[in-house]
Tab-separated table of C-alpha atoms in Angstrom:
chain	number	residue	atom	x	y	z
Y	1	UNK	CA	40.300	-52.491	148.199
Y	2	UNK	CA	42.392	-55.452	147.081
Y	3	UNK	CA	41.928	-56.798	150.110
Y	4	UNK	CA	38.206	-56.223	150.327
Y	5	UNK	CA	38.188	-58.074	146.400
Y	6	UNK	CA	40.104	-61.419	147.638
Y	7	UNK	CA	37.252	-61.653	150.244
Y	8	UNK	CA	34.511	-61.649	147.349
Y	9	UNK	CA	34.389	-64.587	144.576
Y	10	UNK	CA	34.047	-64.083	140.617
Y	11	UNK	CA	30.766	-65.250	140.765
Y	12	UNK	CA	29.319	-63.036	143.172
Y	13	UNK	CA	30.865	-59.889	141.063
Y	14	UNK	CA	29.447	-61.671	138.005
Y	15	UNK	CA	25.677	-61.913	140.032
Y	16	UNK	CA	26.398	-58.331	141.234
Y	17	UNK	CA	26.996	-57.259	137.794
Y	18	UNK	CA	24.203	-59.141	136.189
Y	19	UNK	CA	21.947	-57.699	139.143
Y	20	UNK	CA	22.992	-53.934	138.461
Y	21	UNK	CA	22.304	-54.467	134.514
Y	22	UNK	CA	19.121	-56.687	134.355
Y	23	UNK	CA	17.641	-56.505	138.023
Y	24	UNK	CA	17.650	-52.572	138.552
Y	25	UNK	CA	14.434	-50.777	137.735
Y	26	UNK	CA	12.343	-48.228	139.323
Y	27	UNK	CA	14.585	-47.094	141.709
Y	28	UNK	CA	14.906	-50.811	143.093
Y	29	UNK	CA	17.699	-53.283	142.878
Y	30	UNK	CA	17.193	-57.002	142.936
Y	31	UNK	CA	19.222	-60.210	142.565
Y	32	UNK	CA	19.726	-61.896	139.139
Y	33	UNK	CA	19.744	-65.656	139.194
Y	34	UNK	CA	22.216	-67.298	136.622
Y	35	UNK	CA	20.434	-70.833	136.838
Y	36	UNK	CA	16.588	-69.603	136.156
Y	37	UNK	CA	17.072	-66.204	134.191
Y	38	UNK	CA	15.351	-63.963	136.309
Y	39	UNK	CA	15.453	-61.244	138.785
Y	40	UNK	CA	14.311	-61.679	142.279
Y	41	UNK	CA	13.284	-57.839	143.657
Y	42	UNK	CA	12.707	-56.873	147.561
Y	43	UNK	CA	9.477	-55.336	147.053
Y	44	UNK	CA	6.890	-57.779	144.916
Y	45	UNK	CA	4.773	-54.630	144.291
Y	46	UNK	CA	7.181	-53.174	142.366
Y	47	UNK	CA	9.049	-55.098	139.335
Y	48	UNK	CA	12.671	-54.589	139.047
Y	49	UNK	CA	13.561	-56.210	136.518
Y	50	UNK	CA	14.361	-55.167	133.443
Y	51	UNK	CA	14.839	-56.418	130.030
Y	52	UNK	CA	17.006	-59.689	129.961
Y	53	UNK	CA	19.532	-60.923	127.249
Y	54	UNK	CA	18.537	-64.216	125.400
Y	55	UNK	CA	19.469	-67.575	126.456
Y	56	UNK	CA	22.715	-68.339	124.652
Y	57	UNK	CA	23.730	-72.729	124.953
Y	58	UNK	CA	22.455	-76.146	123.442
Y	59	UNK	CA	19.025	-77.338	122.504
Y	60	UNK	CA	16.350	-75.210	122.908
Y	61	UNK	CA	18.558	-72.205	123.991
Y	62	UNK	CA	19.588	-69.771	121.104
Y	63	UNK	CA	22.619	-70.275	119.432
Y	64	UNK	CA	23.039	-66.171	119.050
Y	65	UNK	CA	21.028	-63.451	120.233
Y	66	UNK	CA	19.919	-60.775	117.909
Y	67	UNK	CA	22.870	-58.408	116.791
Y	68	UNK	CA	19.694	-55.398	116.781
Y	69	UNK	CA	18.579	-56.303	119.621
Y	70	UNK	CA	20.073	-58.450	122.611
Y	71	UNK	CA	16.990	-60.040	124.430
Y	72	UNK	CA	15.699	-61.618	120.959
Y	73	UNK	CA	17.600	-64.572	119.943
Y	74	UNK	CA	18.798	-64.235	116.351
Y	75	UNK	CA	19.742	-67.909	115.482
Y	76	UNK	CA	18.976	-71.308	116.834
Y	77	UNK	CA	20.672	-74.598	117.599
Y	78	UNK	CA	19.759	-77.516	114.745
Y	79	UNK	CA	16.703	-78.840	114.854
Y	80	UNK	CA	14.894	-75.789	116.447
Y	81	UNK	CA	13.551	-72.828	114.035
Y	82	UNK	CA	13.347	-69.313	115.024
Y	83	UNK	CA	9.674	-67.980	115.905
Y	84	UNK	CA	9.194	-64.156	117.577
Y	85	UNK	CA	12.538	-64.151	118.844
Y	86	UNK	CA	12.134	-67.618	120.398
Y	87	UNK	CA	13.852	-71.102	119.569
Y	88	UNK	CA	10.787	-73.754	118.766
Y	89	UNK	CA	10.824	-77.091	117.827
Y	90	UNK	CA	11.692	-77.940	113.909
Y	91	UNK	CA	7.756	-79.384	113.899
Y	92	UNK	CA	4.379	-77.623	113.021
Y	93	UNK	CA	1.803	-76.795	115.688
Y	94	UNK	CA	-1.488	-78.439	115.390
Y	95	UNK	CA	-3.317	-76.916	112.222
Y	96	UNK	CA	-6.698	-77.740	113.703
Y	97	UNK	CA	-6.797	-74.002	114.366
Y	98	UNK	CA	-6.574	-73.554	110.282
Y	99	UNK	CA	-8.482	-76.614	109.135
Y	100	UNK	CA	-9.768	-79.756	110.930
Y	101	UNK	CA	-9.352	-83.042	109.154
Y	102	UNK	CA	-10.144	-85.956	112.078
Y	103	UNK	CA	-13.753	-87.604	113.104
Y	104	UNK	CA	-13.839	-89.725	116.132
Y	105	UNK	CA	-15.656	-92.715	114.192
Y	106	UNK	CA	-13.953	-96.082	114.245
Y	107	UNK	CA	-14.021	-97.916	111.328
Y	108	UNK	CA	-16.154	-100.806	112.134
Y	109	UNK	CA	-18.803	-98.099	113.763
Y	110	UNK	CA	-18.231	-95.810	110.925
Y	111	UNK	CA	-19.225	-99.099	108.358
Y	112	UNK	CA	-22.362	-100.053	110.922
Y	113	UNK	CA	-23.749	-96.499	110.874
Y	114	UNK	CA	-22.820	-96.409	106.522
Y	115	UNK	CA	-25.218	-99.851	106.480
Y	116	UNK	CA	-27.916	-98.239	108.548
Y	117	UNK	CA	-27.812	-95.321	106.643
Y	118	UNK	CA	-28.261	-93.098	109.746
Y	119	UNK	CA	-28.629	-89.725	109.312
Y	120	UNK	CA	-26.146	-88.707	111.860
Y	121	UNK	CA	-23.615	-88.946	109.514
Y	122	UNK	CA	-25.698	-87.748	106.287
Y	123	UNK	CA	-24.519	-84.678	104.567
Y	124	UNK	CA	-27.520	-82.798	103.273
Y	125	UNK	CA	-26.513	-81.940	99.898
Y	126	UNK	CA	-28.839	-80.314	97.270
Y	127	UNK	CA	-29.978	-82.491	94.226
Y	128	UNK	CA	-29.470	-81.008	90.917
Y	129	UNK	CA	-30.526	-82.697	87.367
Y	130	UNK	CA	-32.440	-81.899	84.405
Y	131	UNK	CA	-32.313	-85.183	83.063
Y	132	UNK	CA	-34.248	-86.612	85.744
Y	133	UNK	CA	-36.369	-86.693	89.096
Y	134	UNK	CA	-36.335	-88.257	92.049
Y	135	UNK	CA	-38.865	-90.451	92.532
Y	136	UNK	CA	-40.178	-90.641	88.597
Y	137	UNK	CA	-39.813	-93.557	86.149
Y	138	UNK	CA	-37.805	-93.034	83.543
Y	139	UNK	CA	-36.234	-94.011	80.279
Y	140	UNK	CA	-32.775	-95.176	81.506
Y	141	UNK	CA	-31.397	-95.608	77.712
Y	142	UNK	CA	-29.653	-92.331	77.494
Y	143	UNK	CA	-27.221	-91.211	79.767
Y	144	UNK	CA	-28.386	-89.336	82.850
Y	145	UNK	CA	-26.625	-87.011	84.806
Y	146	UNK	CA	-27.446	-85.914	88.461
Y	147	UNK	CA	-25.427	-83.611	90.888
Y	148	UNK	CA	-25.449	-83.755	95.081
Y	149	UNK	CA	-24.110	-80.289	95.713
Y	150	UNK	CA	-22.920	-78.105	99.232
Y	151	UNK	CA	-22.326	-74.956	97.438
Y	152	UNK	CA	-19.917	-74.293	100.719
Y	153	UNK	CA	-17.632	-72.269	98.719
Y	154	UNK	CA	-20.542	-70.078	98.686
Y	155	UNK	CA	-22.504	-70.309	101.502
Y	156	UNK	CA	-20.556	-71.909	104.193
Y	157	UNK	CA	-17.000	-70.613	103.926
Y	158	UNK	CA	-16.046	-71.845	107.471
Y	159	UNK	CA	-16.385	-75.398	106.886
Y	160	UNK	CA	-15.113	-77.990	104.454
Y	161	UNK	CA	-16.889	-81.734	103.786
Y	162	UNK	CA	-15.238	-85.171	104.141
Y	163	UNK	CA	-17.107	-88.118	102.300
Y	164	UNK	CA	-17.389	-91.430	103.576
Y	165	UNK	CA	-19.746	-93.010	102.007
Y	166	UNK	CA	-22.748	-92.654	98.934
Y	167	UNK	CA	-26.161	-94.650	98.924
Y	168	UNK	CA	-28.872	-94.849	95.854
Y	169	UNK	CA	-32.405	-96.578	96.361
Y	170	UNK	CA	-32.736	-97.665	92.307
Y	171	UNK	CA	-36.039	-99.481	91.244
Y	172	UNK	CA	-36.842	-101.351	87.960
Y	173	UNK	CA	-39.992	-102.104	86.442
Y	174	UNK	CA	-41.095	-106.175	86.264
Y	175	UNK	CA	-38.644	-107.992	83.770
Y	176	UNK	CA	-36.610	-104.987	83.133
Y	177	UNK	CA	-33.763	-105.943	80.821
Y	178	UNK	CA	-31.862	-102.866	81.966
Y	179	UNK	CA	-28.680	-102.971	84.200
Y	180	UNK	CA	-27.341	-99.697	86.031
Y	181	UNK	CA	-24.400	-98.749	85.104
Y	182	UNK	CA	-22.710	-95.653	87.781
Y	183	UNK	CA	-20.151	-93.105	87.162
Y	184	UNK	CA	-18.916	-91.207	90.043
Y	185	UNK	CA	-16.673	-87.969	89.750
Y	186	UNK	CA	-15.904	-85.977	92.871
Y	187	UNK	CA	-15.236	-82.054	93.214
Y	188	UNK	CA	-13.406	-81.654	96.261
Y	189	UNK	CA	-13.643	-78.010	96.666
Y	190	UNK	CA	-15.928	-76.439	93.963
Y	191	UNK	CA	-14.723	-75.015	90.394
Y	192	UNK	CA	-15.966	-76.917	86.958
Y	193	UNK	CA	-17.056	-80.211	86.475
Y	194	UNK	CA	-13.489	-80.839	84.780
Y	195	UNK	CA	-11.617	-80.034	88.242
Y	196	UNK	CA	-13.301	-83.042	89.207
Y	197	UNK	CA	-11.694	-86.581	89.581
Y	198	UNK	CA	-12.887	-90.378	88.551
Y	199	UNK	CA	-13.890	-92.494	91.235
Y	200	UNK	CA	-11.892	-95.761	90.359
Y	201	UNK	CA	-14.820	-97.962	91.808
Y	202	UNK	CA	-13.690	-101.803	91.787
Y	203	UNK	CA	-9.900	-101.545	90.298
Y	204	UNK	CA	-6.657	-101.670	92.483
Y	205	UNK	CA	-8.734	-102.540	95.683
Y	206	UNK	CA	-11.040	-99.668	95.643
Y	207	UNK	CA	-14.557	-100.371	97.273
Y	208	UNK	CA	-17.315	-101.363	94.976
Y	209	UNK	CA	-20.603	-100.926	95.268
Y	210	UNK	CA	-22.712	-103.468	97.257
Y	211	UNK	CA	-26.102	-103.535	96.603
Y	212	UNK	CA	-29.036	-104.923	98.748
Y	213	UNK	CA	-32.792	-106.262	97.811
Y	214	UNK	CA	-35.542	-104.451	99.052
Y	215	UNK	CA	-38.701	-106.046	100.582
Y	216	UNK	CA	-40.339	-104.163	97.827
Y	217	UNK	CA	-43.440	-104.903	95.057
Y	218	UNK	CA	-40.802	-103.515	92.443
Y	219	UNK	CA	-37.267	-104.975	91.677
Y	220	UNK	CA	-35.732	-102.344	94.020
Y	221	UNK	CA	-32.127	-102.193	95.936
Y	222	UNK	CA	-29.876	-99.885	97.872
Y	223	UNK	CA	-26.756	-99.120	96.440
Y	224	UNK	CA	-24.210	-98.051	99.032
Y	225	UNK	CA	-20.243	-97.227	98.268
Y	226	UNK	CA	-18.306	-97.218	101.432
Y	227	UNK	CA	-15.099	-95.281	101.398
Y	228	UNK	CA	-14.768	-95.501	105.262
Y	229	UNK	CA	-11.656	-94.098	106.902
Y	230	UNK	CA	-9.087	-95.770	104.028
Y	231	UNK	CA	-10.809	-94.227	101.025
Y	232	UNK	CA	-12.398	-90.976	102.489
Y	233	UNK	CA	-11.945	-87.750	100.660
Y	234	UNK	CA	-13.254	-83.938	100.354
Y	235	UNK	CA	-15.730	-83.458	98.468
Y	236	UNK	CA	-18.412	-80.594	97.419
Y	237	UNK	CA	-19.633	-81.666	94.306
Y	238	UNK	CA	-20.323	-85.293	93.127
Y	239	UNK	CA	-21.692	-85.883	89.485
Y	240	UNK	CA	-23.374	-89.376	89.013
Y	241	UNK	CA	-23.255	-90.154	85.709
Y	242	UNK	CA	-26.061	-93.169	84.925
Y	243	UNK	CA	-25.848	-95.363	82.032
Y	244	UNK	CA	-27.673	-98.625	81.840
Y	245	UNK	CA	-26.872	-101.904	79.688
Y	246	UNK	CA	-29.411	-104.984	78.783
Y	247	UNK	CA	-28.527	-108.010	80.695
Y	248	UNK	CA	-29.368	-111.348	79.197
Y	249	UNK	CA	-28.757	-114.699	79.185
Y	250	UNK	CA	-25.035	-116.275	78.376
Y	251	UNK	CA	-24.585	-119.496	75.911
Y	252	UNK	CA	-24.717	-121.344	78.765
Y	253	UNK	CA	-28.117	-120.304	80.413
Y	254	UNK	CA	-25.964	-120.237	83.614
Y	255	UNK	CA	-24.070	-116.676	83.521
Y	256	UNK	CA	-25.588	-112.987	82.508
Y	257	UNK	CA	-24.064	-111.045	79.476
Y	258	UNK	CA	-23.849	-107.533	78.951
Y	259	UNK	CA	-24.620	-105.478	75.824
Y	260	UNK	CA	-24.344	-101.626	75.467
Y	261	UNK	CA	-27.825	-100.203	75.134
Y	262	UNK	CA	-29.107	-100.888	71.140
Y	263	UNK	CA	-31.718	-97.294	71.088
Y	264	UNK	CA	-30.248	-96.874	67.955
Y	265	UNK	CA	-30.615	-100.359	66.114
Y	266	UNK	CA	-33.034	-101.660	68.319
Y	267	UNK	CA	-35.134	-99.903	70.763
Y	268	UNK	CA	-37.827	-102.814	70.870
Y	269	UNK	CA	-35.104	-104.667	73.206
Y	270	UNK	CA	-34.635	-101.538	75.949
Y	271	UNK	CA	-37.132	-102.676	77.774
Y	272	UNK	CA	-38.149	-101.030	81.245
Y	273	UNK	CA	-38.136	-98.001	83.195
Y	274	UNK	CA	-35.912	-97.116	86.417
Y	275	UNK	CA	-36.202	-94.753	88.949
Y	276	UNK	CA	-34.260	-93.578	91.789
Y	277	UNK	CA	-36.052	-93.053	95.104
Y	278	UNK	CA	-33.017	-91.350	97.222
Y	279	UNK	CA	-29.422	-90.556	97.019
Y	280	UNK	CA	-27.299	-89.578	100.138
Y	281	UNK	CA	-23.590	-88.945	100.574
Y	282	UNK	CA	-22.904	-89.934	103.886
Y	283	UNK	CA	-19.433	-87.680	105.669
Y	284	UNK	CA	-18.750	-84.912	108.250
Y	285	UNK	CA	-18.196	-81.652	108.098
Y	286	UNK	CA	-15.068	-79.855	109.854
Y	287	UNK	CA	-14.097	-76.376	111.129
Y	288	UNK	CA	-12.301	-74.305	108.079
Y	289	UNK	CA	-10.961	-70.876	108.396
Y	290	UNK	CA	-9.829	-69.041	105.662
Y	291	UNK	CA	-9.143	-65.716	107.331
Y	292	UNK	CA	-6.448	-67.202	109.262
Y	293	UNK	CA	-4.634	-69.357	106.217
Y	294	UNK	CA	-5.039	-65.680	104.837
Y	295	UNK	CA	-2.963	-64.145	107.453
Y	296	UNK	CA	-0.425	-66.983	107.203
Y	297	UNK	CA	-0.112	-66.324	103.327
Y	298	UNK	CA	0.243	-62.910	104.157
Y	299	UNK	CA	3.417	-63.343	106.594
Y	300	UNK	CA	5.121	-64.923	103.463
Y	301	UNK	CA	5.739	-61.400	102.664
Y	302	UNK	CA	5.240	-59.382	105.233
Y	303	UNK	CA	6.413	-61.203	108.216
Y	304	UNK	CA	4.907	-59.663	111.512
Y	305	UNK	CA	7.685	-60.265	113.449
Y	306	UNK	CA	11.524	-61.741	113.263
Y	307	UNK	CA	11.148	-65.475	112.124
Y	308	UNK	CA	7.564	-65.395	111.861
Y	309	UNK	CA	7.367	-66.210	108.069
Y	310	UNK	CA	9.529	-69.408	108.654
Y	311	UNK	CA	6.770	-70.670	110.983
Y	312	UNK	CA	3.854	-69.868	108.507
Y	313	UNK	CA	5.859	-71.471	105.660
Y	314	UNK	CA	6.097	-74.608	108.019
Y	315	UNK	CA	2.263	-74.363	109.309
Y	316	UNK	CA	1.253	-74.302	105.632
Y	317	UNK	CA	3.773	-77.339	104.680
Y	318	UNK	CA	1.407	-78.984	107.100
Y	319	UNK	CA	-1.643	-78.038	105.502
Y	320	UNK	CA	-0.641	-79.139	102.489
Y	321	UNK	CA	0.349	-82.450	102.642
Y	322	UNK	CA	-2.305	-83.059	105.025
Y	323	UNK	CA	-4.569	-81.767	102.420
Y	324	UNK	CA	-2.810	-83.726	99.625
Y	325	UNK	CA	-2.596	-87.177	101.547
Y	326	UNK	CA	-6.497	-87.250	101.167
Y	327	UNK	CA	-6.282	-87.423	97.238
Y	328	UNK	CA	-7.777	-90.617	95.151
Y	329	UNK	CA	-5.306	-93.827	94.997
Y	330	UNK	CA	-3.174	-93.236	91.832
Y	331	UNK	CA	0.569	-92.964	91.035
Y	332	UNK	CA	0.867	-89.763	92.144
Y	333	UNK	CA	-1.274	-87.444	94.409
Y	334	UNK	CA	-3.822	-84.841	93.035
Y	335	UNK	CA	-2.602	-81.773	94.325
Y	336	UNK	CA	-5.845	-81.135	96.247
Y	337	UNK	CA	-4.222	-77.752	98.000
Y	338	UNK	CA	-4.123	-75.713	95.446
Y	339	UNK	CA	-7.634	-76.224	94.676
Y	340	UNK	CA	-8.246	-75.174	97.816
Y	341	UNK	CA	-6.302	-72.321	97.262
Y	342	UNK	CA	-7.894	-71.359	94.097
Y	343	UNK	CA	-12.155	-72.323	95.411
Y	344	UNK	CA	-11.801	-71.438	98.948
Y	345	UNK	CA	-9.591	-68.781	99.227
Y	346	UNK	CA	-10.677	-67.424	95.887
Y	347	UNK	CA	-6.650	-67.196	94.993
Y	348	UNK	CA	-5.780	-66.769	91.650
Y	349	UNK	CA	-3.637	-69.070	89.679
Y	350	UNK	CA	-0.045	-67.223	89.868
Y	351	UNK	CA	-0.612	-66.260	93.750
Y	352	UNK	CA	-0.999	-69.895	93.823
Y	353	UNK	CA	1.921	-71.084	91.651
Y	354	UNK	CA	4.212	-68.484	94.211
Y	355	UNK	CA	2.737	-69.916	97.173
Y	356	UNK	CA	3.867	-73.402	95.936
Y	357	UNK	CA	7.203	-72.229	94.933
Y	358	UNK	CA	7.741	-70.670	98.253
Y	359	UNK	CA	6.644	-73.987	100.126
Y	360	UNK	CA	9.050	-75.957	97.935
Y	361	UNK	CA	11.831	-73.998	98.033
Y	362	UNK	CA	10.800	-73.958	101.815
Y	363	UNK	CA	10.912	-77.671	101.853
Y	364	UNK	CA	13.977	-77.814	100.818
Y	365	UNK	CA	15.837	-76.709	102.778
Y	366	UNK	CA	14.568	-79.012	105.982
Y	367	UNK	CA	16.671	-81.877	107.258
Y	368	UNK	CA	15.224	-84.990	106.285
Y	369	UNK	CA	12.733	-84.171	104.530
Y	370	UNK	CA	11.258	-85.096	101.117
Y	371	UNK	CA	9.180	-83.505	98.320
Y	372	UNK	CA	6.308	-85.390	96.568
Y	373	UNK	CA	5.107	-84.982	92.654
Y	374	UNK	CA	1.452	-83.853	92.258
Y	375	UNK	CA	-0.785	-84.075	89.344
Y	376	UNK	CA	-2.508	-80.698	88.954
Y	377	UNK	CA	-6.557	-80.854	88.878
Y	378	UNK	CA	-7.642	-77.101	89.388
């Protein structure tokens, strides 16, 4: 026998070995291969391999297999995070499977198509006011307030709206001494008016509005606000909030002045009527699903499998900031997610305030990474 060993090498007692443990099933023995990790069996109809041990080394191989259970791997090498027993790169898969947030419009197209007003990229929203109607004169003295709603978080659960854009056809009668004035607040996600945020039109190099003359009988123009790819946003709700002023002559005869309107002390110099012939919000719509951002939520306490709630707390870091990144210019970001949370998901306020906590806590914990402040709006 020692003189039948010296004949045979370490390593083919080792692949011998390895082949009697891992390659040996239904009555069959293969060959294990050290370099790819598998068995090779005589017979391909019949498997005879069994169940293999993890991949212990660098990179994307385990750094430990599970002490429960030796073909799972039970820790991982830096930079990799442990996902059903697997290694997987410290980065998020694509959450277009959860929520979509691209469009394939180029700015300069998306700014040609905003000018044209084409319809291809109009959002029908529903008009809501009980101030006003389309398409009537009015007295434009008092405030006004008009709503272009989706009622998605409602009716269409499995998508969520982008805005890019918002167009008014206003009219004045002849010699009108009344100016528009426009106050924009957006909802991005449904709730009360007061979950909604100012649109800072004109200030800090937000768009303003351009408006355009109409070959019209009536002192008529299109307003249009283009938010393009820069400025775009969610939205469900916006509330336009019209106020007018009397324009008149400056000192000079050159320049216009302002004044508030005088229906109080002077009604005699509100002269006019307005009316609006259209609004639009011009966007896209994109693929939502809450059922599965549900069953990611859900893993952050009941975890499906081993390392399983790791990866949902990362696919949901995603989420989030991609979510957030879309908030209005300001010093700090609205924290748009949890309203999504809270309108789309239907959450209520202390799931919500866990979820966050988990994420953060989460958060820190990853190389490299860094936390952002939020200013709460739902």
């Amino acid at each position: 026998n020692k003189l039948f060993s010296r004949c045979r090498s370490s390593n083919y007692w080792l692949n011998r070995i390895q082949s009697f443990l891992y390659c040996n099933e239904n009555g069959l023995l293969g060959s294990f291969s050290e370099e790819t990790h598998t068995c090779t069996c005589p017979n391909d109809q019949v498997a005879c391999h069994g169940s293999l041990p993890c991949t212990v080394g660098d990179g994307a191989a385990c750094l430990s297999c599970a002490p429960d259970n030796r073909t799972r791997c039970g820790s991982c090498n830096a930079g990799y995070m442990l996902s059903q027993g697997l290694c997987k790169p410290e980065v998020a898969d694509s959450t277009e499977h959860y929520i979509g947030f691209e469009t394939d419009l180029q700015d300069l197209e998306m700014k040609y198509l905003l000018q044209k007003t084409d319809r291809r990229i109009e959002v029908h929203a529903i008009f809501i006011s009980n101030d006003m109607r389309l398409n009537s004169w009015f007295d434009p003295s008092w405030r006004k307030r008009m709503l272009l709603t989706l009622k998605s978080n409602k009716y269409k659960s499995s998508l969520v709206h982008m805005i890019l854009g918002l167009s008014l056809q206003i009219c004045l009668t002849k010699n009108s001494t009344l100016e528009p004035v426009l106050a924009v607040y957006i909802n991005p996600f449904g709730g009360s008016h007061s979950e909604s945020w100012f649109m800072p039109v004109n200030e800090n190099n937000f768009p303003d509005w351009e408006r355009t003359k109409l070959d019209l009988p009536l002192q008529c123009y299109n307003w249009t606000l283009t938010l393009g790819n820069k400025w775009k946003t969610f939205f469900e709700t916006v509330h336009i909030y019209l106020r007018s002023r009397i324009k008149s002559n400056g000192p000079n005869g050159n320049e216009s002045v302002y004044y508030e309107p005088l229906e109080f002390i002077d009604p005699s110099r509100n002269l006019g009527y307005m009316k609006i012939n259209n609004i639009q919000v011009f966007g896209y719509s994109m693929h939502f699903d809450p059922e599965a951002i549900r069953d990611l939520i859900l893993q952050l306490d009941y975890p499906y499998t081993q390392g399983s709630q790791d990866s949902a707390l990362l696919q949901l870091l995603e989420i989030r900031d991609r979510v957030n990144k879309l908030s209005p210019p300001g010093q700090r970001r609205l924290d748009l997610f949890s309203c999504l949370l809270r309108h789309r998901l239907k959450l209520s306020t202390s799931e919500v305030v866990r979820i966050q906590s988990a994420l953060q806590a989460f958060n820190a914990k990853l190389p490299n990474t860094v936390d952002y402040d939020t200013t709460k709006l739902c």
